[in-house]
Amino acid sequence: MLNYFIGLTFLITASPACAAIYQWFDGDDNGSLWLSNSIVEPYSDLSYEILWWANLENANLHHTNLMLTNLTFANLENANLSSSNLSNANLFNANLENADMAFTNFTGSDLQFSNLENANMFYADFTDTNLSNIQNWETGYWLAARYTENTIFPNGMDPTAFGMIELTVPTPGVLYMASFSLFLHRRRR
């Protein structure tokens, strides 16, 4: 009788805990499945998660923190990632077809071989991002997206032709001189 009570208690208490566990696709067909205890909804903190092969099609993830998240081979088709933080995220070979990524921060991210067909990247920040070998970049909406000289583009892509804005980073010497002159100006008063 005691074992029955313990088993029933376990089922009652374990059920709510399992509700937040998501099972992802077995992309390499070796029988392993990636699990995550993250709840997928807007304004979530999914930073540092391992979400390989995650099927997040039509997911509403606006304003979500995905910093340093591994989304290798993830399906984010039609996902809303607007105003999210994907800095230093790994989106290698991710499907971002028709995804809304307006105002998203991709600083230092790896988007190699990702599919950006009809993706909206309005005013997204691609500072120091690796965009080499991205697929269908010609159909994406890049207007006002920002980049630096360290951003790696796919062969044949001219960022200015798509209305992207290059951010120039001042050299440290210029910043030093500007702060020094401001200091001298304040001392004279």
mmCIF file of C-alpha atoms in Angstrom:
data_model
loop_
_atom_site.group_PDB
_atom_site.id
_atom_site.type_symbol
_atom_site.label_atom_id
_atom_site.label_comp_id
_atom_site.label_asym_id
_atom_site.label_seq_id
_atom_site.Cartn_x
_atom_site.Cartn_y
_atom_site.Cartn_z
ATOM 1 C CA MET A 1 0.000 0.000 0.000
ATOM 2 C CA LEU A 2 2.870 2.343 0.822
ATOM 3 C CA ASN A 3 4.471 1.690 -2.596
ATOM 4 C CA TYR A 4 1.171 2.518 -4.281
ATOM 5 C CA PHE A 5 0.960 5.818 -2.376
ATOM 6 C CA ILE A 6 4.569 6.718 -3.225
ATOM 7 C CA GLY A 7 3.985 5.873 -6.899
ATOM 8 C CA LEU A 8 0.801 7.954 -7.015
ATOM 9 C CA THR A 9 2.559 10.872 -5.310
ATOM 10 C CA PHE A 10 5.395 10.639 -7.852
ATOM 11 C CA LEU A 11 2.954 10.752 -10.786
ATOM 12 C CA ILE A 12 1.119 13.749 -9.397
ATOM 13 C CA THR A 13 4.261 15.744 -8.640
ATOM 14 C CA ALA A 14 6.228 14.677 -11.742
ATOM 15 C CA SER A 15 3.568 15.485 -14.311
ATOM 16 C CA PRO A 16 3.761 19.287 -14.051
ATOM 17 C CA ALA A 17 7.562 19.160 -14.123
ATOM 18 C CA CYS A 18 7.538 17.225 -17.423
ATOM 19 C CA ALA A 19 5.179 19.684 -19.093
ATOM 20 C CA ALA A 20 8.008 22.093 -19.876
ATOM 21 C CA ILE A 21 10.304 19.516 -21.515
ATOM 22 C CA TYR A 22 10.442 19.697 -25.299
ATOM 23 C CA GLN A 23 11.717 16.858 -27.462
ATOM 24 C CA TRP A 24 13.602 17.831 -30.598
ATOM 25 C CA PHE A 25 14.056 16.068 -33.911
ATOM 26 C CA ASP A 26 16.674 13.324 -34.289
ATOM 27 C CA GLY A 27 18.503 14.974 -37.172
ATOM 28 C CA ASP A 28 21.412 12.588 -37.486
ATOM 29 C CA ASP A 29 19.273 9.409 -37.229
ATOM 30 C CA ASN A 30 21.488 7.881 -34.561
ATOM 31 C CA GLY A 31 18.659 7.481 -32.051
ATOM 32 C CA SER A 32 19.682 10.392 -29.846
ATOM 33 C CA LEU A 33 17.150 13.093 -29.110
ATOM 34 C CA TRP A 34 17.974 16.490 -27.706
ATOM 35 C CA LEU A 35 15.886 17.557 -24.747
ATOM 36 C CA SER A 36 15.412 20.987 -23.269
ATOM 37 C CA ASN A 37 13.484 22.171 -20.264
ATOM 38 C CA SER A 38 12.944 25.614 -21.792
ATOM 39 C CA ILE A 39 9.522 27.094 -22.285
ATOM 40 C CA VAL A 40 9.246 28.598 -25.768
ATOM 41 C CA GLU A 41 7.363 31.887 -25.565
ATOM 42 C CA PRO A 42 8.068 35.624 -26.037
ATOM 43 C CA TYR A 43 10.365 37.372 -23.559
ATOM 44 C CA SER A 44 11.953 34.045 -22.523
ATOM 45 C CA ASP A 45 15.563 33.607 -21.507
ATOM 46 C CA LEU A 46 16.923 30.771 -23.634
ATOM 47 C CA SER A 47 20.545 31.880 -23.415
ATOM 48 C CA TYR A 48 23.225 29.173 -23.376
ATOM 49 C CA GLU A 49 20.699 26.464 -24.366
ATOM 50 C CA ILE A 50 21.577 23.610 -26.726
ATOM 51 C CA LEU A 51 18.697 23.463 -29.204
ATOM 52 C CA TRP A 52 20.187 21.429 -32.055
ATOM 53 C CA TRP A 53 17.589 20.349 -34.604
ATOM 54 C CA ALA A 54 14.880 22.229 -32.663
ATOM 55 C CA ASN A 55 11.594 22.445 -34.570
ATOM 56 C CA LEU A 56 10.477 25.977 -33.767
ATOM 57 C CA GLU A 57 8.401 26.539 -36.890
ATOM 58 C CA ASN A 58 5.903 29.419 -36.389
ATOM 59 C CA ALA A 59 7.336 30.060 -32.907
ATOM 60 C CA ASN A 60 6.660 33.465 -31.377
ATOM 61 C CA LEU A 61 10.007 34.364 -29.798
ATOM 62 C CA HIS A 62 10.048 38.153 -30.019
ATOM 63 C CA HIS A 63 12.169 39.894 -27.376
ATOM 64 C CA THR A 64 13.730 36.544 -26.413
ATOM 65 C CA ASN A 65 17.280 36.218 -25.088
ATOM 66 C CA LEU A 66 19.022 33.581 -27.226
ATOM 67 C CA MET A 67 22.552 34.772 -26.494
ATOM 68 C CA LEU A 68 25.150 32.004 -26.993
ATOM 69 C CA THR A 69 22.389 29.513 -27.829
ATOM 70 C CA ASN A 70 23.251 26.648 -30.159
ATOM 71 C CA LEU A 71 20.527 26.479 -32.836
ATOM 72 C CA THR A 72 22.479 24.346 -35.313
ATOM 73 C CA PHE A 73 20.117 22.862 -37.925
ATOM 74 C CA ALA A 74 17.102 24.415 -36.130
ATOM 75 C CA ASN A 75 13.880 24.963 -38.071
ATOM 76 C CA LEU A 76 12.769 28.549 -37.432
ATOM 77 C CA GLU A 77 10.587 28.852 -40.508
ATOM 78 C CA ASN A 78 7.966 31.633 -40.100
ATOM 79 C CA ALA A 79 9.279 32.308 -36.583
ATOM 80 C CA ASN A 80 8.968 35.759 -35.010
ATOM 81 C CA LEU A 81 12.417 36.622 -33.626
ATOM 82 C CA SER A 82 11.995 40.391 -33.800
ATOM 83 C CA SER A 83 13.888 42.429 -31.199
ATOM 84 C CA SER A 84 15.570 39.280 -29.857
ATOM 85 C CA ASN A 85 19.163 38.922 -28.705
ATOM 86 C CA LEU A 86 20.968 36.276 -30.765
ATOM 87 C CA SER A 87 24.457 37.611 -30.080
ATOM 88 C CA ASN A 88 27.145 34.933 -30.408
ATOM 89 C CA ALA A 89 24.485 32.328 -31.229
ATOM 90 C CA ASN A 90 25.243 29.386 -33.492
ATOM 91 C CA LEU A 91 22.687 29.252 -36.320
ATOM 92 C CA PHE A 92 24.757 27.035 -38.610
ATOM 93 C CA ASN A 93 22.504 25.615 -41.351
ATOM 94 C CA ALA A 94 19.352 26.878 -39.617
ATOM 95 C CA ASN A 95 16.150 27.336 -41.618
ATOM 96 C CA LEU A 96 15.076 30.973 -41.218
ATOM 97 C CA GLU A 97 12.738 31.029 -44.206
ATOM 98 C CA ASN A 98 10.087 33.777 -43.855
ATOM 99 C CA ALA A 99 11.327 34.534 -40.327
ATOM 100 C CA ASP A 100 10.799 38.019 -38.878
ATOM 101 C CA MET A 101 14.122 39.147 -37.441
ATOM 102 C CA ALA A 102 13.617 42.919 -37.491
ATOM 103 C CA PHE A 103 15.657 44.776 -34.851
ATOM 104 C CA THR A 104 17.395 41.526 -33.820
ATOM 105 C CA ASN A 105 20.964 41.515 -32.486
ATOM 106 C CA PHE A 106 23.175 38.972 -34.295
ATOM 107 C CA THR A 107 26.516 40.395 -33.086
ATOM 108 C CA GLY A 108 29.221 37.742 -33.400
ATOM 109 C CA SER A 109 26.792 35.010 -34.515
ATOM 110 C CA ASP A 110 27.466 32.226 -37.006
ATOM 111 C CA LEU A 111 24.811 31.942 -39.726
ATOM 112 C CA GLN A 112 26.861 29.891 -42.196
ATOM 113 C CA PHE A 113 24.737 27.888 -44.660
ATOM 114 C CA SER A 114 21.467 29.182 -43.120
ATOM 115 C CA ASN A 115 18.405 29.614 -45.326
ATOM 116 C CA LEU A 116 17.245 33.258 -45.290
ATOM 117 C CA GLU A 117 14.620 33.008 -48.011
ATOM 118 C CA ASN A 118 12.173 35.946 -47.705
ATOM 119 C CA ALA A 119 13.447 36.680 -44.185
ATOM 120 C CA ASN A 120 12.911 40.155 -42.720
ATOM 121 C CA MET A 121 16.123 41.555 -41.257
ATOM 122 C CA PHE A 122 15.119 45.224 -41.073
ATOM 123 C CA TYR A 123 17.518 47.137 -38.796
ATOM 124 C CA ALA A 124 19.095 43.901 -37.523
ATOM 125 C CA ASP A 125 22.640 44.160 -36.173
ATOM 126 C CA PHE A 126 25.131 41.914 -37.992
ATOM 127 C CA THR A 127 28.265 43.316 -36.326
ATOM 128 C CA ASP A 128 31.120 40.775 -36.688
ATOM 129 C CA THR A 129 28.671 38.106 -37.918
ATOM 130 C CA ASN A 130 29.619 35.215 -40.199
ATOM 131 C CA LEU A 131 27.132 35.195 -43.089
ATOM 132 C CA SER A 132 29.294 33.140 -45.441
ATOM 133 C CA ASN A 133 27.503 30.619 -47.636
ATOM 134 C CA ILE A 134 24.016 31.685 -46.509
ATOM 135 C CA GLN A 135 21.256 30.451 -48.816
ATOM 136 C CA ASN A 136 18.681 32.614 -50.647
ATOM 137 C CA TRP A 137 20.094 35.886 -49.301
ATOM 138 C CA GLU A 138 18.923 37.627 -52.498
ATOM 139 C CA THR A 139 15.254 37.328 -51.450
ATOM 140 C CA GLY A 140 15.747 38.646 -47.886
ATOM 141 C CA TYR A 141 14.797 42.128 -46.702
ATOM 142 C CA TRP A 142 18.046 43.756 -45.508
ATOM 143 C CA LEU A 143 17.067 47.455 -45.389
ATOM 144 C CA ALA A 144 18.875 49.405 -42.632
ATOM 145 C CA ALA A 145 20.540 46.245 -41.293
ATOM 146 C CA ARG A 146 23.887 47.175 -39.743
ATOM 147 C CA TYR A 147 27.297 45.576 -40.216
ATOM 148 C CA THR A 148 30.990 46.283 -39.645
ATOM 149 C CA GLU A 149 34.107 45.655 -41.700
ATOM 150 C CA ASN A 150 34.524 42.340 -39.808
ATOM 151 C CA THR A 151 31.156 40.996 -40.988
ATOM 152 C CA ILE A 152 31.700 38.121 -43.437
ATOM 153 C CA PHE A 153 29.291 38.180 -46.388
ATOM 154 C CA PRO A 154 28.573 35.455 -48.952
ATOM 155 C CA ASN A 155 30.302 35.704 -52.304
ATOM 156 C CA GLY A 156 28.566 38.176 -54.576
ATOM 157 C CA MET A 157 26.602 40.027 -51.899
ATOM 158 C CA ASP A 158 27.007 43.802 -51.884
ATOM 159 C CA PRO A 159 25.508 45.034 -48.585
ATOM 160 C CA THR A 160 25.085 48.617 -49.794
ATOM 161 C CA ALA A 161 22.980 47.394 -52.734
ATOM 162 C CA PHE A 162 20.506 46.005 -50.181
ATOM 163 C CA GLY A 163 20.403 49.240 -48.173
ATOM 164 C CA MET A 164 22.552 47.986 -45.302
ATOM 165 C CA ILE A 165 24.448 50.465 -43.140
ATOM 166 C CA GLU A 166 28.132 50.027 -42.316
ATOM 167 C CA LEU A 167 29.041 50.950 -38.759
ATOM 168 C CA THR A 168 32.497 52.414 -38.443
ATOM 169 C CA VAL A 169 34.278 51.671 -35.221
ATOM 170 C CA PRO A 170 36.640 54.465 -34.184
ATOM 171 C CA THR A 171 40.214 53.499 -33.517
ATOM 172 C CA PRO A 172 41.256 53.448 -29.858
ATOM 173 C CA GLY A 173 43.591 56.409 -30.417
ATOM 174 C CA VAL A 174 40.706 58.617 -31.522
ATOM 175 C CA LEU A 175 38.697 57.681 -28.428
ATOM 176 C CA TYR A 176 41.710 58.342 -26.211
ATOM 177 C CA MET A 177 42.292 61.784 -27.709
ATOM 178 C CA ALA A 178 38.600 62.678 -27.475
ATOM 179 C CA SER A 179 38.397 61.709 -23.790
ATOM 180 C CA PHE A 180 41.699 63.462 -23.029
ATOM 181 C CA SER A 181 40.537 66.697 -24.656
ATOM 182 C CA LEU A 182 37.238 66.505 -22.752
ATOM 183 C CA PHE A 183 39.195 66.040 -19.508
ATOM 184 C CA LEU A 184 41.379 69.089 -20.256
ATOM 185 C CA HIS A 185 38.340 71.154 -21.172
ATOM 186 C CA ARG A 186 36.702 70.392 -17.810
ATOM 187 C CA ARG A 187 39.893 71.134 -15.821
ATOM 188 C CA ARG A 188 40.173 74.650 -17.246
ATOM 189 C CA ARG A 189 36.859 75.784 -15.805
#
